[in-house]
Short mmCIF file of C-alpha atoms in Angstrom, two decimals:
data_model
loop_
_atom_site.label_atom_id
_atom_site.label_comp_id
_atom_site.label_asym_id
_atom_site.label_seq_id
_atom_site.Cartn_x
_atom_site.Cartn_y
_atom_site.Cartn_z
CA MET A 13 -7.70 -118.08 54.69
CA ILE A 14 -9.67 -118.39 57.93
CA SER A 15 -9.09 -114.74 58.82
CA TYR A 16 -10.22 -113.70 55.32
CA ILE A 17 -13.45 -115.71 55.69
CA LEU A 18 -14.08 -114.15 59.12
CA ARG A 19 -13.63 -110.65 57.68
CA ARG A 20 -16.04 -111.42 54.87
CA LEU A 21 -18.61 -112.84 57.29
CA ILE A 22 -18.37 -109.72 59.46
CA LEU A 23 -18.94 -107.53 56.39
CA VAL A 24 -22.14 -109.44 55.63
CA ILE A 25 -23.94 -107.70 58.52
CA PRO A 26 -23.45 -104.02 57.47
CA THR A 27 -23.91 -104.91 53.79
CA LEU A 28 -27.21 -106.65 54.42
CA PHE A 29 -28.30 -103.80 56.70
CA GLY A 30 -27.57 -101.30 53.93
CA ILE A 31 -29.50 -103.34 51.36
CA MET A 32 -32.55 -103.52 53.61
CA LEU A 33 -32.33 -99.83 54.54
CA ILE A 34 -32.20 -98.64 50.93
CA ASN A 35 -35.10 -100.83 49.83
CA PHE A 36 -37.16 -99.91 52.90
CA ALA A 37 -36.62 -96.22 52.17
CA LEU A 38 -37.63 -96.69 48.53
CA THR A 39 -40.88 -98.40 49.47
CA GLN A 40 -41.83 -95.40 51.61
CA LEU A 41 -41.75 -93.27 48.45
CA VAL A 42 -43.96 -95.60 46.41
CA PRO A 43 -47.64 -94.57 46.54
CA GLY A 44 -50.35 -97.05 47.40
CA GLY A 45 -49.46 -99.05 50.51
CA PRO A 46 -51.18 -102.26 51.71
CA ILE A 47 -53.93 -100.28 53.47
CA ASP A 48 -54.73 -98.50 50.21
CA GLN A 49 -54.76 -101.83 48.39
CA ILE A 50 -57.25 -103.35 50.85
CA GLU A 51 -59.40 -100.22 50.84
CA ALA A 52 -59.58 -100.28 47.04
CA ARG A 53 -60.47 -103.97 47.02
CA LEU A 54 -63.20 -103.68 49.63
CA GLU A 55 -64.78 -100.63 48.09
CA GLY A 56 -64.76 -102.29 44.69
CA GLU A 57 -65.94 -105.73 45.87
CA GLY A 58 -67.74 -104.91 49.08
CA ASP A 59 -70.67 -107.27 48.45
CA ALA A 60 -68.35 -110.19 49.08
CA MET A 61 -67.02 -108.83 52.36
CA GLU A 62 -69.42 -109.65 55.16
CA ALA A 63 -67.12 -108.11 57.76
CA VAL A 64 -67.52 -104.63 56.40
CA ARG A 65 -71.11 -104.81 55.11
CA GLY A 66 -74.09 -102.99 56.52
CA SER A 67 -77.34 -104.84 57.17
CA GLY A 68 -79.11 -103.44 54.10
CA ASP A 69 -79.30 -104.66 50.51
CA PRO A 70 -75.82 -104.48 48.92
CA THR A 71 -77.17 -104.06 45.41
CA THR A 72 -79.44 -101.12 46.16
CA GLY A 73 -77.80 -99.50 49.16
CA THR A 74 -81.16 -99.58 51.06
CA GLU A 75 -81.22 -99.42 54.81
CA GLY A 76 -81.79 -102.48 56.95
CA GLU A 77 -83.44 -102.84 60.31
CA GLN A 78 -80.52 -101.12 62.07
CA GLY A 79 -80.47 -98.28 59.58
CA GLY A 80 -77.17 -99.44 58.03
CA THR A 81 -76.29 -99.13 54.34
CA TYR A 82 -73.85 -100.97 52.12
CA VAL A 83 -70.38 -100.06 53.40
CA GLY A 84 -68.75 -100.06 49.96
CA ALA A 85 -71.18 -97.35 48.85
CA ARG A 86 -70.26 -94.94 51.62
CA GLY A 87 -66.57 -95.74 52.19
CA LEU A 88 -64.88 -97.87 54.81
CA PRO A 89 -65.36 -96.90 58.46
CA PRO A 90 -62.34 -95.19 60.09
CA GLU A 91 -62.40 -97.74 62.93
CA PHE A 92 -61.86 -100.58 60.46
CA LEU A 93 -58.93 -98.80 58.78
CA ALA A 94 -57.42 -98.00 62.18
CA LYS A 95 -57.52 -101.66 63.16
CA LEU A 96 -55.84 -102.60 59.88
CA GLU A 97 -53.04 -100.10 60.49
CA VAL A 98 -52.43 -101.56 63.95
CA GLU A 99 -52.54 -105.17 62.73
CA PHE A 100 -50.07 -104.37 59.93
CA GLY A 101 -47.69 -102.60 62.32
CA PHE A 102 -48.11 -99.06 60.97
CA ALA A 103 -49.71 -97.74 64.17
CA ARG A 104 -50.33 -98.59 67.81
CA PHE A 105 -53.22 -97.96 70.18
CA ILE A 106 -52.58 -95.88 73.30
CA CYS A 107 -55.24 -96.98 75.78
CA PRO A 108 -56.34 -95.61 79.17
CA GLU A 109 -54.45 -97.06 82.11
CA GLY A 110 -55.77 -100.44 83.13
CA TYR A 111 -57.82 -100.87 79.93
CA ASP A 112 -57.73 -104.45 78.64
CA GLY A 113 -60.18 -104.26 75.77
CA THR A 114 -59.87 -106.40 72.66
CA LEU A 115 -58.39 -105.14 69.42
CA VAL A 116 -61.87 -104.93 67.92
CA GLN A 117 -62.90 -102.45 70.62
CA GLN A 118 -59.66 -100.57 70.99
CA SER A 119 -60.23 -98.25 68.03
CA LYS A 120 -63.14 -96.74 69.98
CA GLU A 121 -61.67 -96.77 73.48
CA CYS A 122 -58.04 -95.93 72.66
CA GLU A 123 -56.17 -93.29 70.71
CA LYS A 124 -54.26 -94.33 67.61
CA GLU A 125 -50.60 -93.32 67.26
CA MET A 126 -48.71 -93.80 63.98
CA ILE A 127 -45.32 -95.54 64.30
CA PRO A 128 -42.47 -93.62 62.61
CA ALA A 129 -40.82 -95.33 59.62
CA THR A 130 -37.43 -95.47 61.35
CA GLU A 131 -38.92 -97.28 64.35
CA ARG A 132 -40.76 -99.72 62.07
CA PHE A 133 -37.51 -100.46 60.23
CA PHE A 134 -35.60 -101.34 63.40
CA ILE A 135 -38.51 -103.43 64.70
CA MET A 136 -38.53 -105.34 61.41
CA MET A 137 -34.74 -105.87 61.41
CA GLY A 138 -34.85 -107.08 65.01
CA LYS A 139 -37.31 -109.80 64.01
CA PHE A 140 -35.38 -110.67 60.85
CA LEU A 141 -32.23 -111.34 62.90
CA THR A 142 -34.11 -114.28 64.45
CA PHE A 143 -35.52 -115.19 61.00
CA ASP A 144 -39.01 -114.16 62.06
CA PHE A 145 -40.37 -112.76 58.79
CA GLY A 146 -43.94 -112.44 59.99
CA GLU A 147 -47.09 -113.31 58.06
CA SER A 148 -48.32 -112.18 54.68
CA TYR A 149 -50.92 -109.42 54.64
CA PHE A 150 -52.96 -111.10 51.91
CA ARG A 151 -52.28 -114.82 52.36
CA SER A 152 -53.08 -116.94 55.40
CA ALA A 153 -49.50 -118.16 55.80
CA SER A 154 -46.19 -117.04 57.22
CA VAL A 155 -43.53 -115.69 54.89
CA MET A 156 -41.25 -118.65 55.65
CA GLU A 157 -44.03 -121.10 54.74
CA LEU A 158 -44.59 -119.29 51.45
CA ILE A 159 -40.87 -119.36 50.62
CA ILE A 160 -40.60 -123.08 51.39
CA GLU A 161 -43.74 -123.77 49.35
CA LYS A 162 -42.47 -121.89 46.26
CA LEU A 163 -38.80 -122.87 46.58
CA PRO A 164 -38.88 -126.19 44.64
CA VAL A 165 -39.85 -124.44 41.39
CA SER A 166 -37.06 -121.87 41.60
CA ILE A 167 -34.46 -124.43 42.68
CA THR A 168 -35.48 -126.62 39.75
CA LEU A 169 -35.02 -123.80 37.23
CA GLY A 170 -31.82 -122.47 38.78
CA LEU A 171 -29.98 -125.72 39.50
CA TRP A 172 -30.80 -127.67 36.34
CA SER A 173 -30.29 -124.66 34.07
CA THR A 174 -26.85 -124.00 35.58
CA LEU A 175 -25.76 -127.64 35.40
CA LEU A 176 -26.97 -127.96 31.82
CA ALA A 177 -25.16 -124.76 30.84
CA TYR A 178 -21.87 -126.06 32.29
CA ILE A 179 -22.25 -129.54 30.78
CA ILE A 180 -22.70 -128.08 27.30
CA SER A 181 -20.57 -124.93 27.48
CA ILE A 182 -17.26 -126.27 28.83
CA PRO A 183 -16.68 -129.01 26.20
CA LEU A 184 -18.00 -126.74 23.43
CA GLY A 185 -15.87 -123.79 24.54
CA ILE A 186 -12.73 -125.95 24.72
CA ARG A 187 -13.36 -127.37 21.26
CA LYS A 188 -13.92 -123.88 19.85
CA ALA A 189 -10.63 -122.72 21.39
CA VAL A 190 -8.70 -125.70 20.00
CA ARG A 191 -10.20 -125.15 16.54
CA ASP A 192 -10.13 -121.36 16.68
CA GLY A 193 -10.76 -119.81 13.25
CA SER A 194 -12.07 -123.03 11.67
CA ARG A 195 -15.46 -123.49 10.02
CA PHE A 196 -16.67 -125.25 13.17
CA ASP A 197 -15.73 -122.23 15.27
CA SER A 198 -17.46 -119.85 12.85
CA TRP A 199 -20.82 -121.56 12.56
CA THR A 200 -21.03 -122.42 16.27
CA SER A 201 -20.26 -118.78 17.09
CA GLY A 202 -23.15 -117.75 14.85
CA VAL A 203 -25.50 -120.14 16.64
CA ILE A 204 -24.32 -118.95 20.06
CA ILE A 205 -24.71 -115.27 19.20
CA ALA A 206 -28.19 -115.90 17.79
CA ALA A 207 -29.18 -117.83 20.92
CA TYR A 208 -27.89 -115.02 23.13
CA ALA A 209 -29.77 -112.39 21.11
CA ILE A 210 -33.14 -114.15 21.36
CA PRO A 211 -34.97 -113.20 24.59
CA SER A 212 -35.88 -116.05 26.90
CA LEU A 213 -39.51 -114.93 26.61
CA LEU A 214 -39.50 -115.62 22.86
CA VAL A 215 -37.65 -118.92 23.30
CA ALA A 216 -40.21 -120.06 25.86
CA VAL A 217 -43.14 -119.16 23.61
CA MET A 218 -41.51 -120.93 20.63
CA LEU A 219 -41.01 -124.08 22.71
CA LEU A 220 -44.64 -124.03 23.79
CA VAL A 221 -45.89 -123.56 20.24
CA LEU A 222 -43.66 -126.30 18.84
CA PHE A 223 -43.65 -128.97 21.54
CA ALA A 224 -46.52 -128.34 23.97
CA GLY A 225 -49.51 -128.54 21.67
CA GLY A 226 -49.51 -124.91 20.54
CA SER A 227 -49.66 -125.60 16.80
CA TYR A 228 -47.46 -128.62 16.11
CA TRP A 229 -46.54 -131.45 18.50
CA GLN A 230 -47.99 -132.35 21.89
CA ILE A 231 -44.82 -133.89 23.34
CA PHE A 232 -44.35 -132.08 26.65
CA PRO A 233 -46.90 -130.93 29.27
CA LEU A 234 -48.05 -127.34 29.34
CA ARG A 235 -47.82 -126.59 33.06
CA GLY A 236 -46.65 -127.76 36.47
CA LEU A 237 -43.67 -129.74 37.74
CA THR A 238 -45.45 -133.08 38.07
CA SER A 239 -48.52 -134.89 36.79
CA SER A 240 -51.73 -135.25 38.78
CA ASN A 241 -51.02 -138.96 39.39
CA TRP A 242 -47.40 -138.38 40.43
CA ALA A 243 -47.91 -139.88 43.90
CA GLU A 244 -49.07 -143.17 42.36
CA LEU A 245 -46.00 -143.59 40.14
CA SER A 246 -42.96 -145.74 40.88
CA PRO A 247 -39.68 -144.01 41.88
CA ILE A 248 -38.37 -144.28 38.31
CA GLY A 249 -41.72 -143.10 36.99
CA LYS A 250 -41.66 -140.09 39.31
CA ALA A 251 -38.16 -139.13 38.13
CA LEU A 252 -39.12 -139.48 34.47
CA ASP A 253 -42.34 -137.53 35.01
CA TYR A 254 -40.39 -134.74 36.76
CA LEU A 255 -37.82 -134.55 33.94
CA TRP A 256 -40.64 -134.60 31.37
CA HIS A 257 -42.25 -131.56 32.97
CA ILE A 258 -39.07 -129.49 33.45
CA ALA A 259 -37.61 -130.10 29.97
CA LEU A 260 -39.10 -127.02 28.29
CA PRO A 261 -38.76 -124.44 31.11
CA VAL A 262 -35.16 -125.49 31.86
CA THR A 263 -34.27 -125.32 28.16
CA ALA A 264 -35.75 -121.83 27.87
CA SER A 265 -33.91 -120.54 30.95
CA THR A 266 -30.58 -122.09 29.87
CA ILE A 267 -30.19 -120.29 26.53
CA ALA A 268 -28.64 -116.99 27.67
CA SER A 269 -26.30 -118.46 30.31
CA PHE A 270 -25.19 -121.21 27.91
CA ALA A 271 -24.10 -118.68 25.27
CA THR A 272 -22.19 -116.47 27.72
CA LEU A 273 -20.45 -119.40 29.41
CA THR A 274 -19.34 -120.96 26.12
CA LEU A 275 -17.64 -117.77 24.94
CA LEU A 276 -16.10 -117.27 28.38
CA THR A 277 -14.63 -120.79 28.29
CA LYS A 278 -13.24 -120.31 24.79
CA ASN A 279 -11.64 -116.95 25.52
CA SER A 280 -10.17 -118.21 28.79
CA PHE A 281 -8.57 -121.16 26.99
CA LEU A 282 -7.21 -118.95 24.23
CA ASP A 283 -5.60 -116.62 26.78
CA GLU A 284 -3.88 -119.53 28.51
CA VAL A 285 -2.74 -121.23 25.30
CA LYS A 286 -0.72 -118.13 24.33
CA LYS A 287 1.25 -118.05 27.59
CA GLN A 288 4.90 -119.02 27.95
CA TYR A 289 4.41 -122.15 30.05
CA VAL A 290 2.30 -123.72 27.28
CA MET A 291 5.04 -123.08 24.72
CA THR A 292 7.60 -124.59 27.10
CA ALA A 293 5.44 -127.71 27.60
CA ARG A 294 5.09 -128.15 23.85
CA ALA A 295 8.82 -127.60 23.34
CA LYS A 296 9.51 -130.46 25.77
CA GLY A 297 7.54 -132.75 23.48
CA LEU A 298 4.46 -133.29 25.66
CA PRO A 299 1.39 -134.60 23.80
CA GLU A 300 -1.10 -131.91 22.86
CA ARG A 301 -3.84 -133.58 24.90
CA ARG A 302 -1.68 -133.51 28.03
CA VAL A 303 -0.74 -129.87 27.40
CA LEU A 304 -4.40 -128.89 27.10
CA TYR A 305 -5.91 -130.94 29.88
CA GLY A 306 -2.92 -131.32 32.18
CA HIS A 307 -1.68 -127.72 32.16
CA VAL A 308 -4.11 -125.35 30.43
CA PHE A 309 -7.39 -126.74 31.73
CA ARG A 310 -6.90 -125.97 35.42
CA ASN A 311 -5.80 -122.40 34.83
CA ALA A 312 -8.40 -121.71 32.14
CA MET A 313 -11.25 -123.17 34.19
CA LEU A 314 -10.46 -121.04 37.24
CA ILE A 315 -12.82 -118.22 36.37
CA VAL A 316 -15.42 -120.56 34.87
CA ILE A 317 -15.74 -123.07 37.72
CA ALA A 318 -15.35 -120.49 40.47
CA GLY A 319 -18.27 -118.55 38.98
CA PHE A 320 -20.67 -121.49 39.40
CA PRO A 321 -22.34 -120.23 42.63
CA ALA A 322 -22.84 -116.73 41.23
CA LEU A 323 -24.26 -118.09 37.96
CA PHE A 324 -26.66 -120.32 39.87
CA ILE A 325 -27.93 -117.37 41.89
CA SER A 326 -28.33 -115.22 38.76
CA VAL A 327 -30.36 -117.93 37.01
CA PHE A 328 -32.23 -118.60 40.25
CA PHE A 329 -33.46 -115.00 40.48
CA GLY A 330 -33.04 -113.57 36.99
CA GLY A 331 -35.48 -115.04 34.52
CA SER A 332 -37.70 -117.01 36.87
CA LEU A 333 -40.71 -114.67 36.63
CA ILE A 334 -40.96 -114.89 32.83
CA ILE A 335 -40.41 -118.64 32.73
CA GLU A 336 -42.81 -119.28 35.61
CA THR A 337 -45.52 -117.16 34.00
CA ILE A 338 -45.28 -118.79 30.57
CA PHE A 339 -45.11 -122.36 31.85
CA SER A 340 -47.65 -121.81 34.68
CA LEU A 341 -45.18 -122.55 37.46
CA ASP A 342 -45.90 -121.13 40.90
CA GLY A 343 -42.44 -120.20 42.21
CA LEU A 344 -40.59 -117.38 43.90
CA GLY A 345 -40.72 -115.19 40.81
CA GLN A 346 -44.51 -115.16 40.82
CA LEU A 347 -44.56 -114.70 44.59
CA GLY A 348 -42.25 -111.69 44.43
CA TYR A 349 -44.14 -110.06 41.59
CA LYS A 350 -47.57 -110.47 43.21
CA SER A 351 -46.22 -109.25 46.54
CA ALA A 352 -44.78 -106.12 44.93
CA VAL A 353 -48.07 -105.37 43.17
CA GLU A 354 -50.10 -105.94 46.35
CA ARG A 355 -47.56 -104.09 48.56
CA ASP A 356 -47.29 -107.20 50.73
CA TYR A 357 -44.39 -105.81 52.77
CA PRO A 358 -43.65 -108.86 54.96
CA VAL A 359 -43.19 -111.03 51.85
CA ILE A 360 -41.19 -108.36 50.01
CA PHE A 361 -38.76 -107.65 52.83
CA GLY A 362 -38.65 -111.22 54.12
CA THR A 363 -37.62 -112.63 50.75
CA LEU A 364 -35.25 -109.72 50.16
CA PHE A 365 -33.50 -110.39 53.47
CA ALA A 366 -33.30 -114.16 52.92
CA PHE A 367 -32.01 -113.94 49.37
CA GLY A 368 -29.76 -110.98 50.07
CA LEU A 369 -28.12 -113.04 52.80
CA MET A 370 -27.91 -116.00 50.43
CA GLY A 371 -26.25 -113.86 47.75
CA LEU A 372 -23.63 -112.54 50.15
CA VAL A 373 -22.82 -116.04 51.39
CA VAL A 374 -22.56 -117.25 47.79
CA GLY A 375 -19.98 -114.51 47.18
CA ILE A 376 -17.84 -116.02 49.93
CA ILE A 377 -18.36 -119.50 48.48
CA SER A 378 -17.19 -118.21 45.09
CA ASP A 379 -13.91 -117.06 46.67
CA LEU A 380 -13.49 -120.48 48.28
CA MET A 381 -14.07 -122.07 44.87
CA TYR A 382 -11.13 -120.06 43.51
CA VAL A 383 -8.86 -121.52 46.20
CA TRP A 384 -10.23 -125.01 45.63
CA VAL A 385 -9.57 -124.83 41.88
CA ASP A 386 -6.13 -123.21 42.30
CA PRO A 387 -4.51 -123.60 45.76
CA ARG A 388 -1.88 -121.04 44.80
CA ILE A 389 -4.42 -118.26 45.43
CA ASP A 390 -4.03 -116.83 48.93
CA PHE A 391 -6.51 -114.11 49.89
CA ASP A 392 -4.81 -113.52 53.25
CA ARG A 393 -1.49 -112.76 51.62
CA ARG A 394 -3.17 -110.51 49.09
CA GLY A 395 -4.82 -108.53 51.91
#
């Protein structure tokens, strides 16, 4: 097993490299980079940007004492754009020998040279190997600080949704398998299929309308993970306040995974019940409860329990943007979406690297879960 884990860990490096390379190449084809985003913002809202304003009246474009006019009316100066390109890592200044001017002056004294995309990619990957993700172009914080700041929301949605799905789905799936074909199995299947067919967006809106003061009851809060006076509450009060706030978003994000997991549990049990060893156990006169939970359960739960890490990751990343938007939660989903719109490359690639690495490690953990649930599985022997 140790050699198998070592092989999988070695494969993480080229796999992660390929993921980053493909996504980096795709971003080069998307029009409107971060420089274009800043240029559009400044030209549209130049009266608020003192750094790129002339000395004249910004509303009329009249000249001031130095003969300057409103910068947004005549376009951004090339020196300013050149400095942005250097600061963002798209270009470098080649200066005369011995020149030690500041970055503000370099655009005039030095010649700008664009850095090829391939070189920028390897520079970025070299920093990522030391978990140096850089700083956001549009936020005054490092990428790691942003991830840590937004992480509690996404962990809350992912972890509690996954646990709730397992707590409900495993007992329900077993009961449906035991009573296969009964009225209970039929009507619960109808409910599960309906729940799976309803988008999480619609479920979230329905929960808000019904229970968050939309049109009916004001039972749960409309936004946030905690109340404004959370720091003043007792430990029990803090826990209850936290659960009160996450009730609706966790319920909305659980629906789809709950339906899939229930049917998976039922079908896995039905497959095991039809096997020869179950018939032999029954023929020996073992009680039905011992047959189900002493023999069938471990084999049937193999695929269900071993898939826990992968399900957590899918819930963690999958529907977080929709749920965060509807319930006004500021998590990784919102961060990723805003970064993609703004072309905030350090945040995009930093989070992609971190979560790509996390997903690959979770794949290894899933294999270890298989061995933990059923020690008869030997990946080394299979290889």
